[in-house]
CSV table of C-alpha atoms and ligand atoms in Angstrom, one decimal:
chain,number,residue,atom,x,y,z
A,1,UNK,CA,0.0,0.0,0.0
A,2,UNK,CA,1.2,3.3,-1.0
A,3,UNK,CA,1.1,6.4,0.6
A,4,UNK,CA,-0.5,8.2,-2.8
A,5,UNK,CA,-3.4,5.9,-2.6
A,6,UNK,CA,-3.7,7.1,0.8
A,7,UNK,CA,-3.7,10.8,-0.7
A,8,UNK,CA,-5.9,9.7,-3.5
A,9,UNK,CA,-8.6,8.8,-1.5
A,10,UNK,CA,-7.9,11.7,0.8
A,11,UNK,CA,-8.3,14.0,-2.6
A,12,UNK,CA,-11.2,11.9,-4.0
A,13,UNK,CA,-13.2,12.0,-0.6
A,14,UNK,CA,-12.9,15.5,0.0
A,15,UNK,CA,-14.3,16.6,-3.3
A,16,UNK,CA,-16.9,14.6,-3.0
A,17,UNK,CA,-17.6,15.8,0.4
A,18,UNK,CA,-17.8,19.1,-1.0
A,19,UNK,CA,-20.1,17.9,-3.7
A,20,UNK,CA,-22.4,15.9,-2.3
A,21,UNK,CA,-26.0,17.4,-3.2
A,22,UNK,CA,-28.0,16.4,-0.1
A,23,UNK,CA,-27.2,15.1,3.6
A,24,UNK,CA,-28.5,11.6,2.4
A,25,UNK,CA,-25.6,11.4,-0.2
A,26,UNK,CA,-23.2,12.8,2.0
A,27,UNK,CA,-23.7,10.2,4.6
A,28,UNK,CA,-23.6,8.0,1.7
A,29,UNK,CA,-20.0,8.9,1.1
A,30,UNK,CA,-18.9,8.8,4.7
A,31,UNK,CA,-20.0,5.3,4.5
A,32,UNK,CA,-18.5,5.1,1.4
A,33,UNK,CA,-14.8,6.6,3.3
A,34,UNK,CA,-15.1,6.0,6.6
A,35,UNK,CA,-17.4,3.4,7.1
A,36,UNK,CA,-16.5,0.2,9.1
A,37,UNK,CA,-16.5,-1.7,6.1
A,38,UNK,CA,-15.0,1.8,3.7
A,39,UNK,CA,-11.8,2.7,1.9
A,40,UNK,CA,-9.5,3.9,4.8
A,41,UNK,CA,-11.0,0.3,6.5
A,42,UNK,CA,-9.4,-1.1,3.7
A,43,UNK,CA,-6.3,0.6,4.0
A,44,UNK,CA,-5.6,0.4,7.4
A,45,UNK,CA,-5.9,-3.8,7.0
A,46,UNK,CA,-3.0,-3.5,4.4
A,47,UNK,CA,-1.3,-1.8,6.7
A,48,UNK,CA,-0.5,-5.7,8.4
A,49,UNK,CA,1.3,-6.5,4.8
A,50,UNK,CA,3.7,-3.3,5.7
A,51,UNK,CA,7.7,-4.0,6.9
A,52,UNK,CA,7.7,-3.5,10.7
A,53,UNK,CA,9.5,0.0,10.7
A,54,UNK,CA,7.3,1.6,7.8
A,55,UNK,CA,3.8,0.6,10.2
A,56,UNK,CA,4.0,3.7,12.7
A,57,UNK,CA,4.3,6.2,10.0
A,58,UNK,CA,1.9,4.9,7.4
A,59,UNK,CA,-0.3,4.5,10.5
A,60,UNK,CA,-0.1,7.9,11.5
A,61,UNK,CA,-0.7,9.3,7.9
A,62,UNK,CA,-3.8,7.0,8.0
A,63,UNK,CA,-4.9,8.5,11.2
A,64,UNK,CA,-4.5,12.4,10.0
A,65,UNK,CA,-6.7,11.4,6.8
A,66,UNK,CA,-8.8,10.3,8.9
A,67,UNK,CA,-9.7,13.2,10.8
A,68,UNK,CA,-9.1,15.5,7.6
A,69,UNK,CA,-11.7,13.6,6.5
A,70,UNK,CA,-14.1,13.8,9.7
A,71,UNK,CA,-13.4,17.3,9.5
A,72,UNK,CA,-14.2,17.6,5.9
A,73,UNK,CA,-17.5,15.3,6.4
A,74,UNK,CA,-18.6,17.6,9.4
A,75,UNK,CA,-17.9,21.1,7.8
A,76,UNK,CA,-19.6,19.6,4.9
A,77,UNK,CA,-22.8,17.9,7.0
A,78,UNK,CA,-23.1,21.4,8.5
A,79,UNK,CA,-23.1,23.3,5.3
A,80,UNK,CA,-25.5,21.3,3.5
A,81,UNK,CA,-28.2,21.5,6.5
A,82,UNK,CA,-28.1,24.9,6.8
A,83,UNK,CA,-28.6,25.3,2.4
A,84,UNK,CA,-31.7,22.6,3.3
A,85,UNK,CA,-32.9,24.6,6.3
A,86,UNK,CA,-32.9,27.5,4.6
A,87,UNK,CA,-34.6,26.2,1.2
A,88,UNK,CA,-37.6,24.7,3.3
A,89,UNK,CA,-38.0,28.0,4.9
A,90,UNK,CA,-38.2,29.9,2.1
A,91,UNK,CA,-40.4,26.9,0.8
A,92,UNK,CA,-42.5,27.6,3.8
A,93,UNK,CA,-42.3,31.1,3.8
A,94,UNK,CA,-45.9,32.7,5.0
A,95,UNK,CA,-47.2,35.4,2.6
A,96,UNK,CA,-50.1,37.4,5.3
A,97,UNK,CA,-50.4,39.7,2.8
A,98,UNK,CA,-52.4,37.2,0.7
A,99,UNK,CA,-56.2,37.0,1.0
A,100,UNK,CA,-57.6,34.2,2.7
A,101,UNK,CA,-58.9,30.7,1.0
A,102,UNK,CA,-62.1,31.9,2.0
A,103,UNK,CA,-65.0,29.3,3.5
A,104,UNK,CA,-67.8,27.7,1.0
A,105,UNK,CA,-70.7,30.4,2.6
A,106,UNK,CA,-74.8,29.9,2.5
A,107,UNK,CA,-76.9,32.7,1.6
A,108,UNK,CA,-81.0,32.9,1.5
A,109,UNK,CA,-82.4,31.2,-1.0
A,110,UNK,CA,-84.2,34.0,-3.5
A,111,UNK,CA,-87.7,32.8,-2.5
A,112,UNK,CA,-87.0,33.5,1.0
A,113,UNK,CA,-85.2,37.0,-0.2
A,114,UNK,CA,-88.4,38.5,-2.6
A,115,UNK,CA,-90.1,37.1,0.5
A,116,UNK,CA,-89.0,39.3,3.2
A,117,UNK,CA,-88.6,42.0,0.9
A,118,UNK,CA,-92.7,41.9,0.9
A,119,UNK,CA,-92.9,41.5,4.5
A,120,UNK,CA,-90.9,44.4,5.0
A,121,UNK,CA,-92.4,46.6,2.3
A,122,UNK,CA,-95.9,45.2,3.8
A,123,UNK,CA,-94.8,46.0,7.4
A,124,UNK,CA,-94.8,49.6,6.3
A,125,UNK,CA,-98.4,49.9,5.4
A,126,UNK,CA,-99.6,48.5,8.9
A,127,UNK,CA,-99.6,44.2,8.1
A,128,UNK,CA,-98.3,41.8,10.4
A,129,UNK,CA,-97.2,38.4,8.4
A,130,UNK,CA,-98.6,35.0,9.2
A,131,UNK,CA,-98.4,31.5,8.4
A,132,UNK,CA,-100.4,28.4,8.4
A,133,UNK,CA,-100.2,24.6,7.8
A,134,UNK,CA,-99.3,22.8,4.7
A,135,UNK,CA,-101.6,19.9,5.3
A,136,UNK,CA,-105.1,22.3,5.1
A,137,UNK,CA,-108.5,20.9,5.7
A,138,UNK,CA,-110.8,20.9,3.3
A,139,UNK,CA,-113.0,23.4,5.3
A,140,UNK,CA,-110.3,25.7,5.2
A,141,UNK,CA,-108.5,25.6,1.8
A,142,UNK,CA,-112.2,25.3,0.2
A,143,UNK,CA,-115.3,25.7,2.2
A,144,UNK,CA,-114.4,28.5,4.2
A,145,UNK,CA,-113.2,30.2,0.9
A,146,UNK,CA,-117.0,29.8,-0.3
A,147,UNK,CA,-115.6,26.8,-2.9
A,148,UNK,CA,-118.2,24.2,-1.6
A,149,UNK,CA,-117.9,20.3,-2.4
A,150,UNK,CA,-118.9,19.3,-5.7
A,151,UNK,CA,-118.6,23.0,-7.4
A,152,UNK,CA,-117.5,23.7,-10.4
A,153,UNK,CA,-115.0,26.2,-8.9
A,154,UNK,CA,-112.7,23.4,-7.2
A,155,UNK,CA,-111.6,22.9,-11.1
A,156,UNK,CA,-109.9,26.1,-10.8
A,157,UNK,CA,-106.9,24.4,-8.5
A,158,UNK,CA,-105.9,21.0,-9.2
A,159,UNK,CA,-105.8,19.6,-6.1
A,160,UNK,CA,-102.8,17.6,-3.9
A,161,UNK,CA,-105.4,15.3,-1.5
A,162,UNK,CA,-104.2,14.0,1.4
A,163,UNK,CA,-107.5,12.0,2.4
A,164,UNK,CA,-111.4,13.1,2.1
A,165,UNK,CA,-111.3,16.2,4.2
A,166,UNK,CA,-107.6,17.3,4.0
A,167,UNK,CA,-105.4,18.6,1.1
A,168,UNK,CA,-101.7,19.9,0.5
A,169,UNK,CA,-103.2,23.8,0.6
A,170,UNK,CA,-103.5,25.1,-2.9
A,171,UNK,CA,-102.9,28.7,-2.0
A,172,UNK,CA,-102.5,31.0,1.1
A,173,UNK,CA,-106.2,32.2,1.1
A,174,UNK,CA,-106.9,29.6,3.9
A,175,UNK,CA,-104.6,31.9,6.5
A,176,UNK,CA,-107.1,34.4,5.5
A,177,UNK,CA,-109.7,32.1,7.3
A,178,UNK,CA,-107.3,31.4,10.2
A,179,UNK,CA,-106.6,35.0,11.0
A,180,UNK,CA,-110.5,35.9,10.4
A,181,UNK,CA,-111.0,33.4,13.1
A,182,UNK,CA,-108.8,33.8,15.8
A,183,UNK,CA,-108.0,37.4,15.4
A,184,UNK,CA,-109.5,40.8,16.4
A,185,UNK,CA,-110.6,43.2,13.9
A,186,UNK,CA,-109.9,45.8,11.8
A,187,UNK,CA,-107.3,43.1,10.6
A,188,UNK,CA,-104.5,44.0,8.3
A,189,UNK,CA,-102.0,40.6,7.7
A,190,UNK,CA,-99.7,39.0,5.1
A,191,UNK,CA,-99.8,35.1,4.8
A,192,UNK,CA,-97.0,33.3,2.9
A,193,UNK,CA,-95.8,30.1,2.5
A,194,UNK,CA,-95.4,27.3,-0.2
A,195,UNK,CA,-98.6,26.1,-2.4
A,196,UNK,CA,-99.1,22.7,-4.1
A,197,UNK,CA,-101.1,22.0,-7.1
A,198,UNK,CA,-100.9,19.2,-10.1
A,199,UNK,CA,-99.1,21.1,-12.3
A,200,UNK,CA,-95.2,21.4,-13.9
A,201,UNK,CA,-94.2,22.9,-16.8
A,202,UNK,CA,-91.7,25.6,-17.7
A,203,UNK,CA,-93.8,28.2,-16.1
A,204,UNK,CA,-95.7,26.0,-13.4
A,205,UNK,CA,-94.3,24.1,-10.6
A,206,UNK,CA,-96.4,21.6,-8.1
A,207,UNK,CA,-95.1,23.4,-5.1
A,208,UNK,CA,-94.6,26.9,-5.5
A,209,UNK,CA,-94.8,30.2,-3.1
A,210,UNK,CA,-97.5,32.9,-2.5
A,211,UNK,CA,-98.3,35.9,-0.7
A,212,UNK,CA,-101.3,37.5,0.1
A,213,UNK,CA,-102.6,40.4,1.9
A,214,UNK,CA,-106.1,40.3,4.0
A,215,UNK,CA,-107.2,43.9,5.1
A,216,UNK,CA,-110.5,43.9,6.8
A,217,UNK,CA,-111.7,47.4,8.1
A,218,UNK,CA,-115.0,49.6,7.6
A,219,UNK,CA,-115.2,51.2,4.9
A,220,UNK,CA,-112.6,49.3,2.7
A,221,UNK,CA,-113.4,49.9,-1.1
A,222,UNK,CA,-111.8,49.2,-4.4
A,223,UNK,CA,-109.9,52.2,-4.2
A,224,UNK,CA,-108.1,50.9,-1.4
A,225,UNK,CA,-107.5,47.7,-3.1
A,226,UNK,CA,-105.8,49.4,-6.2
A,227,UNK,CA,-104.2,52.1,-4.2
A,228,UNK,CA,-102.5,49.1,-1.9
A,229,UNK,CA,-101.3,46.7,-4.6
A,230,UNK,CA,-99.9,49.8,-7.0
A,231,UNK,CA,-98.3,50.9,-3.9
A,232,UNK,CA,-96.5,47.5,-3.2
A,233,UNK,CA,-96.0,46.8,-6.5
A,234,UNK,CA,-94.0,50.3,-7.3
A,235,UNK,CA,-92.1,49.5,-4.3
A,236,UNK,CA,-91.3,46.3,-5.3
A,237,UNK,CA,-90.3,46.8,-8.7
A,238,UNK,CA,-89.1,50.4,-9.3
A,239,UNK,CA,-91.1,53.3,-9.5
A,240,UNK,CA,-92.1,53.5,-13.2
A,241,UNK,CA,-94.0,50.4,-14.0
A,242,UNK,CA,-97.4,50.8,-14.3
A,243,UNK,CA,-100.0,48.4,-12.8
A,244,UNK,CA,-103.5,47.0,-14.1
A,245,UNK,CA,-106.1,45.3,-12.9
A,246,UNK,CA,-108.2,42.9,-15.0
A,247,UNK,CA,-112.2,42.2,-14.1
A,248,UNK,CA,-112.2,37.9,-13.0
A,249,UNK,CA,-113.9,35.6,-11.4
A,250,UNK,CA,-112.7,34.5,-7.5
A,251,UNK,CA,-115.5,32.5,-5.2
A,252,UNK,CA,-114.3,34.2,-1.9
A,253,UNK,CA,-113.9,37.7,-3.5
A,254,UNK,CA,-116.2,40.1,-4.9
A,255,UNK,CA,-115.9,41.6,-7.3
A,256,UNK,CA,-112.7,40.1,-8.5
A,257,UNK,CA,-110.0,41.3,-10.7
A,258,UNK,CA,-106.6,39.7,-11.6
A,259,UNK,CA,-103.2,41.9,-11.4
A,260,UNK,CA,-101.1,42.8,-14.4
A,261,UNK,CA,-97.7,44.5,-14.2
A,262,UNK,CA,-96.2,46.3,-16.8
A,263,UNK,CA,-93.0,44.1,-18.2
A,264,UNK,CA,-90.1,45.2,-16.4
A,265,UNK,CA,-87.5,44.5,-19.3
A,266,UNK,CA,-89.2,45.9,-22.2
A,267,UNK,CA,-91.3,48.5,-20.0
A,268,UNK,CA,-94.4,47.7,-21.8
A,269,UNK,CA,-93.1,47.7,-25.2
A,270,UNK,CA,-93.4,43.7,-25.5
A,271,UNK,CA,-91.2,41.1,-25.6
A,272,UNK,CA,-90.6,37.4,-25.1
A,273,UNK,CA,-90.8,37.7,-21.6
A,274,UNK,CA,-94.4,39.2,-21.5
A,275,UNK,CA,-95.1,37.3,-24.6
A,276,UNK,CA,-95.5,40.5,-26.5
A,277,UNK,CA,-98.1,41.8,-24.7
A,278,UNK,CA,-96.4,44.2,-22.1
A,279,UNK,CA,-98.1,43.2,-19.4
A,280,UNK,CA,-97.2,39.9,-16.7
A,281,UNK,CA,-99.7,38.5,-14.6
A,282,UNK,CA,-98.8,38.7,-10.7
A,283,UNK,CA,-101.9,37.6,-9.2
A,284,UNK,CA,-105.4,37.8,-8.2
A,285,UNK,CA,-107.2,40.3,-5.8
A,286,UNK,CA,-110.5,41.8,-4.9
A,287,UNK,CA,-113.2,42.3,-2.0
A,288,UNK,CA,-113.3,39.6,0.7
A,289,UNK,CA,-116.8,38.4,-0.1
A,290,UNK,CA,-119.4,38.5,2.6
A,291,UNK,CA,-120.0,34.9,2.5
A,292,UNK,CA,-116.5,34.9,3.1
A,293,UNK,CA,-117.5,36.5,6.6
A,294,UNK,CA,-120.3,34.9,7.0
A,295,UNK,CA,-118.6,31.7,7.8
A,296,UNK,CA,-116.0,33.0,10.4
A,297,UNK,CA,-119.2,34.8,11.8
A,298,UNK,CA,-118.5,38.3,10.8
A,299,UNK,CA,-121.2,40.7,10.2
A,300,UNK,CA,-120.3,42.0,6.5
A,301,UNK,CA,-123.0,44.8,7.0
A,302,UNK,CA,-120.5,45.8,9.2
A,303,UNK,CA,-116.9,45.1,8.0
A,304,UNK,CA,-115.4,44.7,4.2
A,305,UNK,CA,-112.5,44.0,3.4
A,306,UNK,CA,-110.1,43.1,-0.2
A,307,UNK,CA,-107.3,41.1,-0.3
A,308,UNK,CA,-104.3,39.5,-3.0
A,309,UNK,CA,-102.5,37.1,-3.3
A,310,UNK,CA,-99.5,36.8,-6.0
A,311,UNK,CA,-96.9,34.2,-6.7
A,312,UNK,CA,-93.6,34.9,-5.0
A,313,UNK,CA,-91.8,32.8,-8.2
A,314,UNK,CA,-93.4,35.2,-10.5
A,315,UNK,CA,-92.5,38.2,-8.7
A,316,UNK,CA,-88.8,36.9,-8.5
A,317,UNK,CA,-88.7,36.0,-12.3
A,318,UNK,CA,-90.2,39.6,-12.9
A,319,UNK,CA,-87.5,41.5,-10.8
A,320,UNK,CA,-84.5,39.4,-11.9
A,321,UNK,CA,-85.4,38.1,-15.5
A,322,UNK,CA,-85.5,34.7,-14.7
A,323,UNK,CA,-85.7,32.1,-17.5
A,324,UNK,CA,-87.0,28.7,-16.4
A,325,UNK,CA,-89.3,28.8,-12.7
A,326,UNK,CA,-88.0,25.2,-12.8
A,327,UNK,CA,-85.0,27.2,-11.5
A,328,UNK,CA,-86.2,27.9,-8.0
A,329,UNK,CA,-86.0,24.4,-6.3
A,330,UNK,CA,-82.9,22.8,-8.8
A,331,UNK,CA,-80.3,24.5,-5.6
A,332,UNK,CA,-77.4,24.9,-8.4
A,333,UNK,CA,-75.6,26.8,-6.5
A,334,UNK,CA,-74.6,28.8,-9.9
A,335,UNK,CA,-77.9,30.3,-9.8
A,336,UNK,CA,-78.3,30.6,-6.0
A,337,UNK,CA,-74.9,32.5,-5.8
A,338,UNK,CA,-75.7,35.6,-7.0
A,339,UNK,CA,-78.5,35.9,-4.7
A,340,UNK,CA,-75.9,35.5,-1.5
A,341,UNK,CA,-74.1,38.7,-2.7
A,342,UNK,CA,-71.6,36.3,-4.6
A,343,UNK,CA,-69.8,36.4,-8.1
A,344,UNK,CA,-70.4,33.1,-10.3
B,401,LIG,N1,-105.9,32.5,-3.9
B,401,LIG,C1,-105.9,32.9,-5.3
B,401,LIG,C2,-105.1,32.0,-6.2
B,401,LIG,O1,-104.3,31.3,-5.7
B,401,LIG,C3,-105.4,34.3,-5.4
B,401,LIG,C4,-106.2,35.4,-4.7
B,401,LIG,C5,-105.9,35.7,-3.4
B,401,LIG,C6,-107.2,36.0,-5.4
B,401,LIG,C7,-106.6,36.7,-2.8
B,401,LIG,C8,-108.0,37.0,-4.7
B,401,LIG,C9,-107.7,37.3,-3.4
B,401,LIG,O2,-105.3,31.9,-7.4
């Protein structure tokens, strides 16, 4: 064994100490050099093959590569942890000025939205809101309503029936009978809620929302009736549509008219959305009539009374331009996001 093996591996190890990309591969080579089984190993077992007098020095010039190396390996171990300490912390590093990921949020659902937009424009003109069941007896979604069994005016609603005497309510007239009933007058209230009938198409859904207004007072006329609804609807809306009010038929009203608003996007000009015509049907109102009273045993020679009802879809589709009313109750979140104060 020569000494300028010993000083090759001496060169060798130290540059490739130096050069050794990560602290796995360094520790690699240190097995590789130093190792029990490594090069100087290797060496220093020659060193038996050696004449006696040459041993001490070749031993000692083993023993000072050795620690070059150890030196070299630790300088080198030290170095490279600091470069990897460094690289993960500027991996890591925490930009605060960057905005939040942000959290998935809910927002009202735009039925519930027009909804209390009512209320509250309704609150203003003296109504309190209500709200009634689902499940409605007979008596009250019908009867009460002066549509008795067997009439031809039942046609008007096809009907959800539960059993013989009760039905999934086919409007929100029958809170109209509950608050008649159980509350003091002069009466002025909103009921809202949803409404079921047979019926789905593009414009029609089975369960759908309404809102109707029941003022009972003396003295209540027409006048009041058309001065309300143009009142709420101009609120609703915007200022510059017009209203209208159609003569039609209603058992528990009389006399009865149906409630056109002018066509929001092509103010009364026509288009597809009105179907030309200018004009978009919102809902029916007139004069409670007395038979009306009559069965929640109220003297109609002394009170009158009007009320509406619209459909809260309809209202929505108006204000917004909705398509498709098939819309509402789909919950793609791409249409309900917009609603929530949020981009698409
Ligand atoms: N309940 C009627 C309907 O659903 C609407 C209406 C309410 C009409 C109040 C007149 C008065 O068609």
């Amino acid at each position: 064994m020569s000494s300028s093996r010993l000083d090759q591996i001496k060169e060798e190890a130290l540059l490739a100490f130096r050069q050794a990309a990560n602290s796995k591969d360094l520790y690699d080579l240190k097995v590789k050099f130093l190792g029990k089984s490594g090069l100087l190993t290797e060496v220093m077992k020659e060193m038996a093959t050696l004449p006696k007098e040459e041993k001490p020095l070749f031993g000692k010039r083993v023993n000072e590569v050795k620690s070059a190396l150890e030196t070299a390996y630790g300088e080198a171990e030290e170095a490279l942890k600091k470069q990897e300490i460094e690289a993960k912390l500027a991996q890591e590093e925490l930009d605060i000025t960057l905005p939040a990921a942000g959290r998935p949020r809910g927002g009202a659902h735009p039925i519930h939205l027009v909804t209390e937009e009512i209320a509250t424009i309704m609150a203003r003109l003296g109504y309190a809101l209500r709200t009634g069941p689902q499940i409605e007896k007979d008596y009250y979604n019908f009867e009460a309503l002066n549509i008795p069994k067997d009439h031809p005016s039942r046609d008007m609603q096809d009907t959800f029936f539960v059993d013989q005497n009760h039905v999934l309510r086919t409007h929100t007239s029958p809170i109209q009978i509950h608050s008649l009933e159980s509350e003091s007058l002069p009466l002025r209230v909103i009921g809202t809620g949803p409404v079921y009938r047979v019926d789905s198409d593009i414009s029609h859904l089975p369960n759908f929302h309404q809102i109707e207004a029941l003022c009972v007072d003396k003295k209540v006329s027409m006048a009041d009736l058309k001065g309300t609804i143009t009142y709420f609807v101009r609120e609703f809306f915007g200022a510059t549509l017009k209203t209208r009010f159609r003569p039609s038929f209603f058992p528990f009203t009389e006399p009865s008219a149906e409630v056109d608003c002018q066509c929001p996007i092509c103010k009364g000009k026509g288009c597809s959305m009105c179907k030309q015509t200018g004009w978009i049907e919102i809902g029916g109102c007139g004069l409670v009539n007395p038979r009306v009273f009559e069965h929640a045993k109220i003297d109609p020679k002394q009170w009158q009374g009007f009320a509406f009802g619209f459909g809260i879809e309809r209202m929505a589709i108006i204000k917004y331009g909705i398509p498709d009313i098939r819309l509402f109750p789909e919950n793609d979140v791409r249409f309900l996001r917009p609603f929530a104060g949020e981009s698409v």
